[in-house]
XYZ file of N, CA and C in Angstrom:
801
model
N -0.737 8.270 37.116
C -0.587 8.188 35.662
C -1.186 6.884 35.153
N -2.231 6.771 33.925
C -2.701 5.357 33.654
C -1.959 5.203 32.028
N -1.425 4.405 32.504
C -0.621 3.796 30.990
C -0.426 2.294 30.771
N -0.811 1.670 29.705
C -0.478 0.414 29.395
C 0.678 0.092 28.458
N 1.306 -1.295 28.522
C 2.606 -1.764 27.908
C 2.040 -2.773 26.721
N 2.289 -2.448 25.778
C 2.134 -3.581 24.630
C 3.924 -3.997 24.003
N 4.056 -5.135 24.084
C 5.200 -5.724 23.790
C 5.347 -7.082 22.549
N 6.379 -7.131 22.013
C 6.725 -7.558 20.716
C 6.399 -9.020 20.921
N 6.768 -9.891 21.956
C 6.217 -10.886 22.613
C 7.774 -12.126 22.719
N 8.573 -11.637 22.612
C 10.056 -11.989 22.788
C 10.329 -12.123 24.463
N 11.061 -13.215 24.518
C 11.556 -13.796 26.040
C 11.984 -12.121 26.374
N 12.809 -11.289 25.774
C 13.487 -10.003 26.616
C 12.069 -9.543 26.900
N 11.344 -9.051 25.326
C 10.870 -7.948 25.461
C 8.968 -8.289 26.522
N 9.044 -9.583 26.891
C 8.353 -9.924 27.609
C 8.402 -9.363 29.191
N 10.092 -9.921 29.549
C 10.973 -9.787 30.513
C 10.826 -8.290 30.887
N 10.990 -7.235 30.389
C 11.037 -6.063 30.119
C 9.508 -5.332 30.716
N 8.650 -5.683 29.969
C 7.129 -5.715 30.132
C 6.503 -5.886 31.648
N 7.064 -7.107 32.111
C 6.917 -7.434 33.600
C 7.669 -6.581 34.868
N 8.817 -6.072 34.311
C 9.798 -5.506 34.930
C 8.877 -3.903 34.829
N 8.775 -3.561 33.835
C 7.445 -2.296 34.222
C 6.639 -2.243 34.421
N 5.736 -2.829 34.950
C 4.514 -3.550 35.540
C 5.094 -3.455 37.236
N 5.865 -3.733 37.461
C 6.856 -3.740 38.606
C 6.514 -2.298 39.435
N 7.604 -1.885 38.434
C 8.131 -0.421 38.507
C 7.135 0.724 38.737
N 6.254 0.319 37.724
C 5.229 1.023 37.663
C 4.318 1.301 38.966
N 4.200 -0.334 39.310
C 3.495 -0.450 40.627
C 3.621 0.528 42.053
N 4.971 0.359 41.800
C 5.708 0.689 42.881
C 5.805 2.585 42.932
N 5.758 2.945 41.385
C 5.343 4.603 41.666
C 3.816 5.285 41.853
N 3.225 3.900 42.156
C 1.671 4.289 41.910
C 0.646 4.586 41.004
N 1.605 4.037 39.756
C 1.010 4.180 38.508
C -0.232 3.336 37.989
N -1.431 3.721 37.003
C -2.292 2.658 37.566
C -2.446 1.851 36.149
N -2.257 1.184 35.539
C -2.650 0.129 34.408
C -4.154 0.330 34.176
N -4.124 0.408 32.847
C -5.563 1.255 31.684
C -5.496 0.903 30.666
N -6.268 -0.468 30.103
C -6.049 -0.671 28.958
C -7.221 0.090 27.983
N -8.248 0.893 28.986
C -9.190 1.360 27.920
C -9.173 2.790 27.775
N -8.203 3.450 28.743
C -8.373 4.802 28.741
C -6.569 5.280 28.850
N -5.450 4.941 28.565
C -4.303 5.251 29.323
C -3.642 6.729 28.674
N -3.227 7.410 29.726
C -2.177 8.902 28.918
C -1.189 8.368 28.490
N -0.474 6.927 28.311
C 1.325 7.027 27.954
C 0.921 5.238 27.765
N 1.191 4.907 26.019
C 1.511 3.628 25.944
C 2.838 3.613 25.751
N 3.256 2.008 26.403
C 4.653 1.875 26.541
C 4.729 0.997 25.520
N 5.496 1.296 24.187
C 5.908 -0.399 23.193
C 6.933 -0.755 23.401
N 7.137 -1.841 23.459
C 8.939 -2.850 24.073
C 8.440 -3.424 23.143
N 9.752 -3.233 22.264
C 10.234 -4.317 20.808
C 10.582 -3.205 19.856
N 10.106 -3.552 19.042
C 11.023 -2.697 17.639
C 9.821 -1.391 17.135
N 10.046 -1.309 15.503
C 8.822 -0.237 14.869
C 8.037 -0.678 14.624
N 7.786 -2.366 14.646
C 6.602 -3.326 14.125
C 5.445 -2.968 15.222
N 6.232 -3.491 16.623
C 5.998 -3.434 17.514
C 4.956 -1.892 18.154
N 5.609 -0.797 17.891
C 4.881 0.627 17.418
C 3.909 0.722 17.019
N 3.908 0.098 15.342
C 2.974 0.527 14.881
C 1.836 -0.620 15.206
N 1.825 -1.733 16.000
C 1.045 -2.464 16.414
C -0.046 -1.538 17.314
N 0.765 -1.141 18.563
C 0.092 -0.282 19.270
C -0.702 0.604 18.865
N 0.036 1.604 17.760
C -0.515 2.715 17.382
C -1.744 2.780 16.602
N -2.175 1.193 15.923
C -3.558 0.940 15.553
C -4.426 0.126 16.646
N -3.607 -0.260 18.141
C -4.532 -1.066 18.957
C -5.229 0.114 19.428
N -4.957 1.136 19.155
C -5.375 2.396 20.015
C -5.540 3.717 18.917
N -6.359 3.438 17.658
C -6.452 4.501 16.727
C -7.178 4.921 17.548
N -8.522 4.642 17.510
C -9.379 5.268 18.006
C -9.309 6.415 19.564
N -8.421 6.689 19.821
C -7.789 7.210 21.140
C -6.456 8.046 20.573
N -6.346 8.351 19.372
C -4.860 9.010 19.175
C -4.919 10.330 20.043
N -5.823 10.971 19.594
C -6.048 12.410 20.329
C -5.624 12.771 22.192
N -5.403 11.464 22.724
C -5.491 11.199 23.776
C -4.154 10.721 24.654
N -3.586 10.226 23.515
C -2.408 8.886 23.705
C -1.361 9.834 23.481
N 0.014 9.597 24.872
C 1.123 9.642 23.879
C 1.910 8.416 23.707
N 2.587 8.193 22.870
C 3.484 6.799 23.102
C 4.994 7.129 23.226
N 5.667 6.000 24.140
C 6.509 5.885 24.491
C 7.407 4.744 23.853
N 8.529 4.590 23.392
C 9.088 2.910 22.924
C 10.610 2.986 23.294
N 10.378 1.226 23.866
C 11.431 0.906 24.341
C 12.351 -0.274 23.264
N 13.188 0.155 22.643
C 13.782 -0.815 21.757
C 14.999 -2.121 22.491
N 14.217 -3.158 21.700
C 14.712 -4.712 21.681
C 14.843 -5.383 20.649
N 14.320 -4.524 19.297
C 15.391 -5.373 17.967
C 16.135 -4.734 17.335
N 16.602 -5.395 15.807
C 17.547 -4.343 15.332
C 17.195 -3.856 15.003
N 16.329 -2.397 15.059
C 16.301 -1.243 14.788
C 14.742 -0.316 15.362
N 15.259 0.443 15.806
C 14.356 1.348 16.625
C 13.742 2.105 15.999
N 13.212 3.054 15.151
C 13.788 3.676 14.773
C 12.493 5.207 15.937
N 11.701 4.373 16.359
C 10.703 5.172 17.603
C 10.470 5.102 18.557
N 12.132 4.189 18.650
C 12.147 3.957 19.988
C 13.197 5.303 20.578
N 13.224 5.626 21.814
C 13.754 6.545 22.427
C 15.061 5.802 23.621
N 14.490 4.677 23.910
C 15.011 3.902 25.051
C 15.622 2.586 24.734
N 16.789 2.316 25.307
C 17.238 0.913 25.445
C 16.865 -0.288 26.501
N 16.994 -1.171 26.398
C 16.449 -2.267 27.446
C 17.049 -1.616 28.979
N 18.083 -1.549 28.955
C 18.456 -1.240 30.500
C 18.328 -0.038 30.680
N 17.531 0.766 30.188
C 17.522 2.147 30.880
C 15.884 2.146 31.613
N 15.197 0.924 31.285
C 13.715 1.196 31.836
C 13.574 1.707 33.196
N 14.543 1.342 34.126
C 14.093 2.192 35.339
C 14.551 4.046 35.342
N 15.316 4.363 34.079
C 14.823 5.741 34.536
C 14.472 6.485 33.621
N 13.518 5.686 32.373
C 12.415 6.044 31.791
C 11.456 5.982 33.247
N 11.356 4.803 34.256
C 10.089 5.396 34.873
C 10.396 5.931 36.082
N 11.754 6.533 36.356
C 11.997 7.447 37.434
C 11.670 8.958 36.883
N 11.602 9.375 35.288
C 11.112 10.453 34.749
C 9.862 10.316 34.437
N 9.175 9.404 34.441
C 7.352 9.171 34.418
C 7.174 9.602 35.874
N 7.593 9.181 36.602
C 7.227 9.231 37.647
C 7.105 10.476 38.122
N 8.568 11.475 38.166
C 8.841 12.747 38.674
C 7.518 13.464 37.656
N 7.010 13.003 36.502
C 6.312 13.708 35.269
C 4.795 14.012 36.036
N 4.391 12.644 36.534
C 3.040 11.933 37.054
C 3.364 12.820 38.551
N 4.199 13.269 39.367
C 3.985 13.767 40.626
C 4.019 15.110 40.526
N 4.145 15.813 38.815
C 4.190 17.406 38.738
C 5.211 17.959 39.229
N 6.313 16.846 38.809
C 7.796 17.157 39.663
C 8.562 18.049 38.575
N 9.899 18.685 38.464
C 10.056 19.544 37.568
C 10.403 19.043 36.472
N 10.532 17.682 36.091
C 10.543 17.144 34.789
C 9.003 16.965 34.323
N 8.867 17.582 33.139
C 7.768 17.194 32.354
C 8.124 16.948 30.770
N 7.596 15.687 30.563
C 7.447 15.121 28.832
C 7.453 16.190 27.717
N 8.469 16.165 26.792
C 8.092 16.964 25.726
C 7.215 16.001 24.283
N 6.118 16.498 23.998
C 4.975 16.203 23.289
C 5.393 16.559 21.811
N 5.965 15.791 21.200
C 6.104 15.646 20.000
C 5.031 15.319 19.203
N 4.277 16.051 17.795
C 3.257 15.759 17.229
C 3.717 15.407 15.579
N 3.379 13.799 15.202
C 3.909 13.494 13.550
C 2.323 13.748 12.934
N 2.765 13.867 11.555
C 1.552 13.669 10.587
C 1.485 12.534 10.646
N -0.050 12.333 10.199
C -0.397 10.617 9.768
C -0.928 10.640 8.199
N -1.523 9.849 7.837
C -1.381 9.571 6.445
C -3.163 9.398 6.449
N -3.770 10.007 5.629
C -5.302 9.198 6.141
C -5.830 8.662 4.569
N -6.724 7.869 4.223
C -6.691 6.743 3.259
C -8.612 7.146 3.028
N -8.970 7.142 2.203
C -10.388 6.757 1.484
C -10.278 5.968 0.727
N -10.626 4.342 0.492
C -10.565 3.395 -0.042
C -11.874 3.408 -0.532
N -11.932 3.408 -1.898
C -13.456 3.008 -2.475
C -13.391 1.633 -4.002
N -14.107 1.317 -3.409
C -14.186 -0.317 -3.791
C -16.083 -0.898 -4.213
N -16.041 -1.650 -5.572
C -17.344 -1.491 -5.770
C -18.129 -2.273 -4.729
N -17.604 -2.834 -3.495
C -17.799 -3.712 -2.559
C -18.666 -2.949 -1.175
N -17.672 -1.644 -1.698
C -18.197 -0.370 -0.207
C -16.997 0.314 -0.292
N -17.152 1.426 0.662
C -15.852 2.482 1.215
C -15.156 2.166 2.495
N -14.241 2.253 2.997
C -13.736 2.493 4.227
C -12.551 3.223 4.450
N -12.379 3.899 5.349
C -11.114 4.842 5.737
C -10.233 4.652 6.795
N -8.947 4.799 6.323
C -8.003 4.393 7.534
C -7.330 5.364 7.572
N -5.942 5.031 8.622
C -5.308 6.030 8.929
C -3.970 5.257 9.249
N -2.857 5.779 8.737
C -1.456 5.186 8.483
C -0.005 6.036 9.206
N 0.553 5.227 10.212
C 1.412 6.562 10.592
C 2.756 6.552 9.287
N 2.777 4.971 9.363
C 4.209 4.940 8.295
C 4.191 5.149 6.556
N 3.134 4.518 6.541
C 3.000 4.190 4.396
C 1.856 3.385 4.230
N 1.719 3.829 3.073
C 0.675 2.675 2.735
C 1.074 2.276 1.323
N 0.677 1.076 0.818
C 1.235 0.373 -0.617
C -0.009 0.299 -0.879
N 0.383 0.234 -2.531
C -0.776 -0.427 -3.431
C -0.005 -1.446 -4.459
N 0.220 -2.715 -3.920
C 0.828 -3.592 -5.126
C 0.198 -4.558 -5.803
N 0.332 -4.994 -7.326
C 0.027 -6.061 -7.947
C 0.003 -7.499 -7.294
N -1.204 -8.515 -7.333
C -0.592 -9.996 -6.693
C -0.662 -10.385 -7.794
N -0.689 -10.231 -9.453
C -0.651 -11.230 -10.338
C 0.291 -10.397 -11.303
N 0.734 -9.155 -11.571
C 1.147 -8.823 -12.358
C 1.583 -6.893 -11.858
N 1.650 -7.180 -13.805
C 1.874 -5.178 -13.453
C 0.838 -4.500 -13.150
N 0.818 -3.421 -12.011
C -0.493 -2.552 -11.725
C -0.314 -1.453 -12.794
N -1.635 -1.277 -13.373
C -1.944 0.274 -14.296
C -3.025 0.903 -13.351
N -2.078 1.777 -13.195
C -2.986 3.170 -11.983
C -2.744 4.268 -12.582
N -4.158 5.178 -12.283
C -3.843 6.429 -12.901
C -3.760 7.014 -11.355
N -2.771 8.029 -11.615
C -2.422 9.209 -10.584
C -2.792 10.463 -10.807
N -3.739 10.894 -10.103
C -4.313 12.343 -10.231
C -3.609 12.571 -8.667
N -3.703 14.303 -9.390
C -3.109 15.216 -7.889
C -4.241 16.632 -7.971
N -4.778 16.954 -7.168
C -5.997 17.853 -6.456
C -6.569 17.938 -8.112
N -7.302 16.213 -8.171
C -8.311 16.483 -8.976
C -7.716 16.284 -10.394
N -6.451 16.486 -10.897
C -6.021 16.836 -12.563
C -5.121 15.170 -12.662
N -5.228 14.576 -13.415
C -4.376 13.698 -14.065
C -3.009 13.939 -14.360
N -2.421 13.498 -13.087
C -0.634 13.467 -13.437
C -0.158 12.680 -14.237
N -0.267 11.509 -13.962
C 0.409 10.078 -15.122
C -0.291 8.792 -15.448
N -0.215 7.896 -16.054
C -0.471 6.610 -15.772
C 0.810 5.382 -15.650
N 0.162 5.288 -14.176
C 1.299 4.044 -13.408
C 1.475 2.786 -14.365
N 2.694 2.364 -14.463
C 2.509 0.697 -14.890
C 4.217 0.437 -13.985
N 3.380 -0.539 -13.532
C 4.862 -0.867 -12.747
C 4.632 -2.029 -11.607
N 5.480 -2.270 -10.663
C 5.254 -3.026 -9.384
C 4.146 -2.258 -8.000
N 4.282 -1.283 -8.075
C 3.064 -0.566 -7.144
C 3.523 1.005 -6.607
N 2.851 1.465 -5.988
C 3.008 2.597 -5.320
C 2.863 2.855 -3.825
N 4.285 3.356 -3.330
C 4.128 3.983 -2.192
C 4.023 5.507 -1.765
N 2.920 5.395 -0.486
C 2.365 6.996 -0.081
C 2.919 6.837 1.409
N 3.758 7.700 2.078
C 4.455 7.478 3.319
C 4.745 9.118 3.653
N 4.360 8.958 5.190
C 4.387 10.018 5.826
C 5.906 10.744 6.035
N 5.925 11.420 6.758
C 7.307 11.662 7.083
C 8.124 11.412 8.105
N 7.462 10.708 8.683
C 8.349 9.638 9.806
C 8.132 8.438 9.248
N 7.455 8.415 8.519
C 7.391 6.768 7.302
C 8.433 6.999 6.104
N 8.933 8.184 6.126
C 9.679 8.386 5.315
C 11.188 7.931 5.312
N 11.694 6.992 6.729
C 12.851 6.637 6.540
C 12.586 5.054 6.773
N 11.101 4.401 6.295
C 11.042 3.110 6.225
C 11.265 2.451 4.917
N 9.653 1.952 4.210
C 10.227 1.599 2.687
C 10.044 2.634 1.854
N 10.132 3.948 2.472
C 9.749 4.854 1.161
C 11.576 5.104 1.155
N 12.215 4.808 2.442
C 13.940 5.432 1.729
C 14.465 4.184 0.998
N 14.109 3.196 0.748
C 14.943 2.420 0.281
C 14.031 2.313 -1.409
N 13.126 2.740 -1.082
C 12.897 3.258 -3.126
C 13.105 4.122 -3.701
N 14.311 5.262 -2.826
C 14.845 6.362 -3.123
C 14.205 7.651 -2.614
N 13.189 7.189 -1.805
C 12.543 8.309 -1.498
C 13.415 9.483 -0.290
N 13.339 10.763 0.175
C 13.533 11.770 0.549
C 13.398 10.873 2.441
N 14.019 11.367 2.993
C 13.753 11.472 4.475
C 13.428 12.847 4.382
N 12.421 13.043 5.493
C 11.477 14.324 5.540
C 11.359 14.630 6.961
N 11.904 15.754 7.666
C 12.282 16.033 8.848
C 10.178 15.870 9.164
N 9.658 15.272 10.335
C 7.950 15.418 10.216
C 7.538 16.236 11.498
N 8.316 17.698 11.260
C 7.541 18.601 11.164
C 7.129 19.538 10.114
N 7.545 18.270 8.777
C 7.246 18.894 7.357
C 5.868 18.593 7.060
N 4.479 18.858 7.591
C 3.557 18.185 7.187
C 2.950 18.257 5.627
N 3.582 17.353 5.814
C 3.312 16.058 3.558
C 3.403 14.930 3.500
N 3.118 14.488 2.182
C 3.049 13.114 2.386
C 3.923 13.392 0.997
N 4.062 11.665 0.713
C 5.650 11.290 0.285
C 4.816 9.974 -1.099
N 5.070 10.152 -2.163
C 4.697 9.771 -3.233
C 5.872 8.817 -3.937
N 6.276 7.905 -4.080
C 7.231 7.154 -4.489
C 6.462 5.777 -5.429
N 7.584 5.753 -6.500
C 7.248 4.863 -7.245
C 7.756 3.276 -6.663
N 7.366 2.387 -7.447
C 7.921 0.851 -6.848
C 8.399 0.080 -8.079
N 9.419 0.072 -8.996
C 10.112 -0.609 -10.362
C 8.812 -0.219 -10.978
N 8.961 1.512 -11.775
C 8.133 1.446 -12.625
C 8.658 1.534 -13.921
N 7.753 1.259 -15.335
C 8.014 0.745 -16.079
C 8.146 2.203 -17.196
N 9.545 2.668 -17.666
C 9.675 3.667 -18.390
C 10.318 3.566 -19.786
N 9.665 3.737 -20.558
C 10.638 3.738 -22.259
C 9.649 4.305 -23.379
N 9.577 4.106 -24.161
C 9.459 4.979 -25.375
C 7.902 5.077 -25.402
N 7.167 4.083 -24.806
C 5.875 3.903 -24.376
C 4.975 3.775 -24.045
N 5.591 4.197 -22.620
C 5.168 4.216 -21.481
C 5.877 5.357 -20.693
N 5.595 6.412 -20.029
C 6.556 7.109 -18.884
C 5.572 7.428 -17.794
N 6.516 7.332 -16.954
C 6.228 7.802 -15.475
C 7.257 9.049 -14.695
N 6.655 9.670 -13.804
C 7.732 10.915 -13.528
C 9.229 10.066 -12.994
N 9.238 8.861 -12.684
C 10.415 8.746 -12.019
C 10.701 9.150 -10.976
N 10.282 9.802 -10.047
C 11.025 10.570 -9.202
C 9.833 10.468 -8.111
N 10.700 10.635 -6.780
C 9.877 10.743 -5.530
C 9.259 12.321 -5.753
N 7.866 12.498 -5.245
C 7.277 13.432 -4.996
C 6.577 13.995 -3.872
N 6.810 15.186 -3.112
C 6.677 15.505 -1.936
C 4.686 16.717 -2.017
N 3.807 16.153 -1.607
C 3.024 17.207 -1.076
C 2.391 17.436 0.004
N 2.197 18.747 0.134
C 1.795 20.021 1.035
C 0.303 19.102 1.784
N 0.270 19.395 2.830
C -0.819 19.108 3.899
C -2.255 19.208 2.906
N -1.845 20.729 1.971
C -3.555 20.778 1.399
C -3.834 20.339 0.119
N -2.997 19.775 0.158
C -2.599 18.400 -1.626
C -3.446 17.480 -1.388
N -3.892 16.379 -2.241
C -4.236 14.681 -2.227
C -3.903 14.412 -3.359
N -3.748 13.135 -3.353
C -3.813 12.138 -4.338
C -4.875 11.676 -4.683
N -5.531 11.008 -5.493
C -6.236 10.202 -6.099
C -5.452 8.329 -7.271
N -5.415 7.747 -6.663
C -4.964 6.442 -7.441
C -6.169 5.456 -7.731
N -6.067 5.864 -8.983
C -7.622 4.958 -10.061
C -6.803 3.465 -10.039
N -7.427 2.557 -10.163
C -7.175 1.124 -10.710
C -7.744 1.352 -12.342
N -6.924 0.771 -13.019
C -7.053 1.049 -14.556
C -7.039 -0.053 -15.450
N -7.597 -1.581 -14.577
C -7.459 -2.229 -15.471
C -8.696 -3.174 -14.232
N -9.209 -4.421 -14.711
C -9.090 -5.627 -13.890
C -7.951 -6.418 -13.261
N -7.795 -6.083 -12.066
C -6.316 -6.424 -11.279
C -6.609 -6.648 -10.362
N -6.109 -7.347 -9.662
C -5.751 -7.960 -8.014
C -5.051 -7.441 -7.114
N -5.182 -6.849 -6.183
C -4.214 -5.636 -5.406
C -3.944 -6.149 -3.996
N -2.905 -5.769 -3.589
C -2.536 -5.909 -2.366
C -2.189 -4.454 -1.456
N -3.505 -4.015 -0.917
C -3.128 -3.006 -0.132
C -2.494 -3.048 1.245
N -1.769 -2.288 1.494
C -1.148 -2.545 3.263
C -1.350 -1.117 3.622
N -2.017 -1.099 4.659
C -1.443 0.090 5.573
C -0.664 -0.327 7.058
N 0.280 0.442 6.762
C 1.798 0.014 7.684
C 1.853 -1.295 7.826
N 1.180 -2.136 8.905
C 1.530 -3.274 8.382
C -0.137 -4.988 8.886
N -0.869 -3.825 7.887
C -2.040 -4.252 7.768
C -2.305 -4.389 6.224
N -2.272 -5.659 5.831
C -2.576 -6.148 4.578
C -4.109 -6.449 3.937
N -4.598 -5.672 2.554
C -5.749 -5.791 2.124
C -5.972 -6.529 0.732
N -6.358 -7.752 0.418
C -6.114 -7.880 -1.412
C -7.733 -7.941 -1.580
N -7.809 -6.922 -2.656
C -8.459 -6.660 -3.111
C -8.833 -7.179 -4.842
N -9.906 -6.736 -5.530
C -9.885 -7.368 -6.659
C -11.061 -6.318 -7.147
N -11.244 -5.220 -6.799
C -12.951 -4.535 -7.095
C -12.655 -3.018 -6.808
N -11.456 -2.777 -6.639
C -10.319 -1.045 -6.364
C -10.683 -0.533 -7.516
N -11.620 0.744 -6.787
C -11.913 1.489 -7.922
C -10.981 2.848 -7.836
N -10.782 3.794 -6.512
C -9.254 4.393 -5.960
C -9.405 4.391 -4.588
N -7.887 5.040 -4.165
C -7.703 5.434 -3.023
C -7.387 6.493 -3.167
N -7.753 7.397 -1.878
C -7.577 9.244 -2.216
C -6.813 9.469 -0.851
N -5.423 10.096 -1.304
C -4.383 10.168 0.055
C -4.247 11.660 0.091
N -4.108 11.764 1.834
C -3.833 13.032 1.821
C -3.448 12.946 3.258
N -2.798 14.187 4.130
C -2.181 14.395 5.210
C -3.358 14.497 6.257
N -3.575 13.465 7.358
C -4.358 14.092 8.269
C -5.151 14.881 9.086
N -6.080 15.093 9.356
C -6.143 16.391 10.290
C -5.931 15.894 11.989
N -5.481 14.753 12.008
C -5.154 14.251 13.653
C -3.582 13.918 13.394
N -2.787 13.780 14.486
C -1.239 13.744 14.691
C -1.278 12.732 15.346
N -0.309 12.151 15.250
C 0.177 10.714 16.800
C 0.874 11.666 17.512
N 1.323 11.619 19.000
C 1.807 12.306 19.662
C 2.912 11.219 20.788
N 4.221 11.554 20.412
C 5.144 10.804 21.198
C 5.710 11.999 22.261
N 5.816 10.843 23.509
C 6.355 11.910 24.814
C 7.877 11.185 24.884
N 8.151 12.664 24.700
C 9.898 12.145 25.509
C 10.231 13.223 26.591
N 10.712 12.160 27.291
C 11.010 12.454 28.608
C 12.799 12.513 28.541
N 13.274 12.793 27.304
C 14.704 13.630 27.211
C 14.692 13.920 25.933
N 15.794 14.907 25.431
C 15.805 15.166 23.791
C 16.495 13.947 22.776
N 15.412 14.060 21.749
C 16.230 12.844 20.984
C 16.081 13.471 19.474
N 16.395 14.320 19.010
C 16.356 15.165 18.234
C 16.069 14.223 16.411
N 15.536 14.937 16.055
C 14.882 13.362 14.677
C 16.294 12.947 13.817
N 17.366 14.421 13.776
C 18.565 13.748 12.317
C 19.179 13.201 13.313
N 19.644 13.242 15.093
C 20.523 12.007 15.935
C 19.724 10.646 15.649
N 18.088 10.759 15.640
C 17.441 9.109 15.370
C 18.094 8.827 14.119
N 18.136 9.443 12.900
C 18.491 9.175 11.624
C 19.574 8.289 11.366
N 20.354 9.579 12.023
C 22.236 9.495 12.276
C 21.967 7.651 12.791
N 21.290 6.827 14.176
C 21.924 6.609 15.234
C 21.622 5.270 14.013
N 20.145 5.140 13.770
C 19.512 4.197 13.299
C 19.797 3.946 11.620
N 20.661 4.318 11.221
C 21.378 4.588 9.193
C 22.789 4.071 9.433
N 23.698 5.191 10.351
C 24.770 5.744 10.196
C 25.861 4.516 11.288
N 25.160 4.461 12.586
C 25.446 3.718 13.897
C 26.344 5.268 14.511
């Protein structure tokens, strides 16, 4: 089995890192940082989604695995002391023994950024923002093509549905079981009264939906995807819509998405 470990860089989750490197050794597993079937992340969701862009280019290929060491997991599957039989089930997996990985597939979020500077396209597993650095953003929001509203407010979030219990739940947005493939439309303190309105409300669309978000003024923007920051000043839009590639996480036991919800909300 060739799999590499990317870690949060913490005395544990260092500790941890070396300790599967170990383990690994010892089942004959071979270390691949340019080609691997199973990345391992030790640390938190930061930590995740670090990986999950050290290795865009390879999603089709990759599954990931995470081992949680801060407060809150929420993709992680594993605790610090269970690493040896996460890799006593890699192992039995890698020898075609009767345990084999179940292959979980999320939507991702994919991004056309056009800017009078040039274009470029990304790809987001959790959210992506569009916020003001000097003031209120005025964005117009079109949906397949037609003019829904015009934004004035603190910014807008677009979040997948496993991004859907990051900052899109704490702006009221929906948790979205993600084998719902949509993406997740949420406002950020927008600005509503007699002269201005906005829908208010989180909005959910369908795989064969997009967005379109115009910049509507001369403004200064701060784009992030997950947790890759862009400020911009020349945003002419971004056009969101649901992927046609998946991230793919292996678990090697059931961890069912409302017990993650439950474990990581509720305790």
């Amino acid at each position: 089995m060739r799999y590499y470990v990317l870690d949060r860089g913490d005395q544990l989750s260092v500790d941890l890192s070396e300790q599967f490197h170990k383990l690994a050794a010892e089942r004959g597993f071979r270390l691949d940082a340019e080609s691997p079937e199973i990345v391992i992340s030790i640390g938190g969701d930061g930590t995740m989604l670090h990986a999950f862009h050290t290795f865009i280019d390879h999603i089709p290929d990759i599954a990931f695995v995470g081992v949680h060491t801060g407060h809150l997991g929420f993709y992680a599957d594993w605790q610090a002391d269970e690493l040896p039989q996460l890799i006593e089930l890699m192992g039995s997996a890698g020898n075609s023994g009767s345990i084999r990985p179940r292959i979980v597939k999320y939507p991702l979020l994919e991004l056309e950024i056009h800017r009078k500077s040039g274009n470029a396209s990304y790809i987001a597993l959790n959210e992506f923002t569009l916020k003001g650095v000097d003031g209120t953003v005025v964005a117009q929001v079109d949906i397949n093509d037609q003019t829904f509203e015009m934004f004035r407010g603190d910014g807008i979030c677009i979040s997948t549905p496993s991004g859907s219990t990051a900052y899109n739940k704490s702006l009221g947005g929906a948790m979205v079981h993600p084998t719902i493939e949509a993406l997740q439309i949420a406002e950020i303190a927008s600005i509503n009264n007699r002269v201005f309105r906005t829908m208010g409300s989180p909005l959910l669309l369908p795989k064969h939906h997009h967005t379109d978000i115009f910049s509507r003024k001369e403004q200064r923007l701060l784009l992030t995807i997950d947790h890759v920051n862009i400020q911009v000043d020349d945003l002419i839009s971004v056009r969101c819509q649901v992927a046609k590639e998946k991230v793919s996480f292996a678990r090697f036991r059931p961890f069912p998405f409302w017990n993650r919800v439950r474990e990581a909300f509720l305790g």
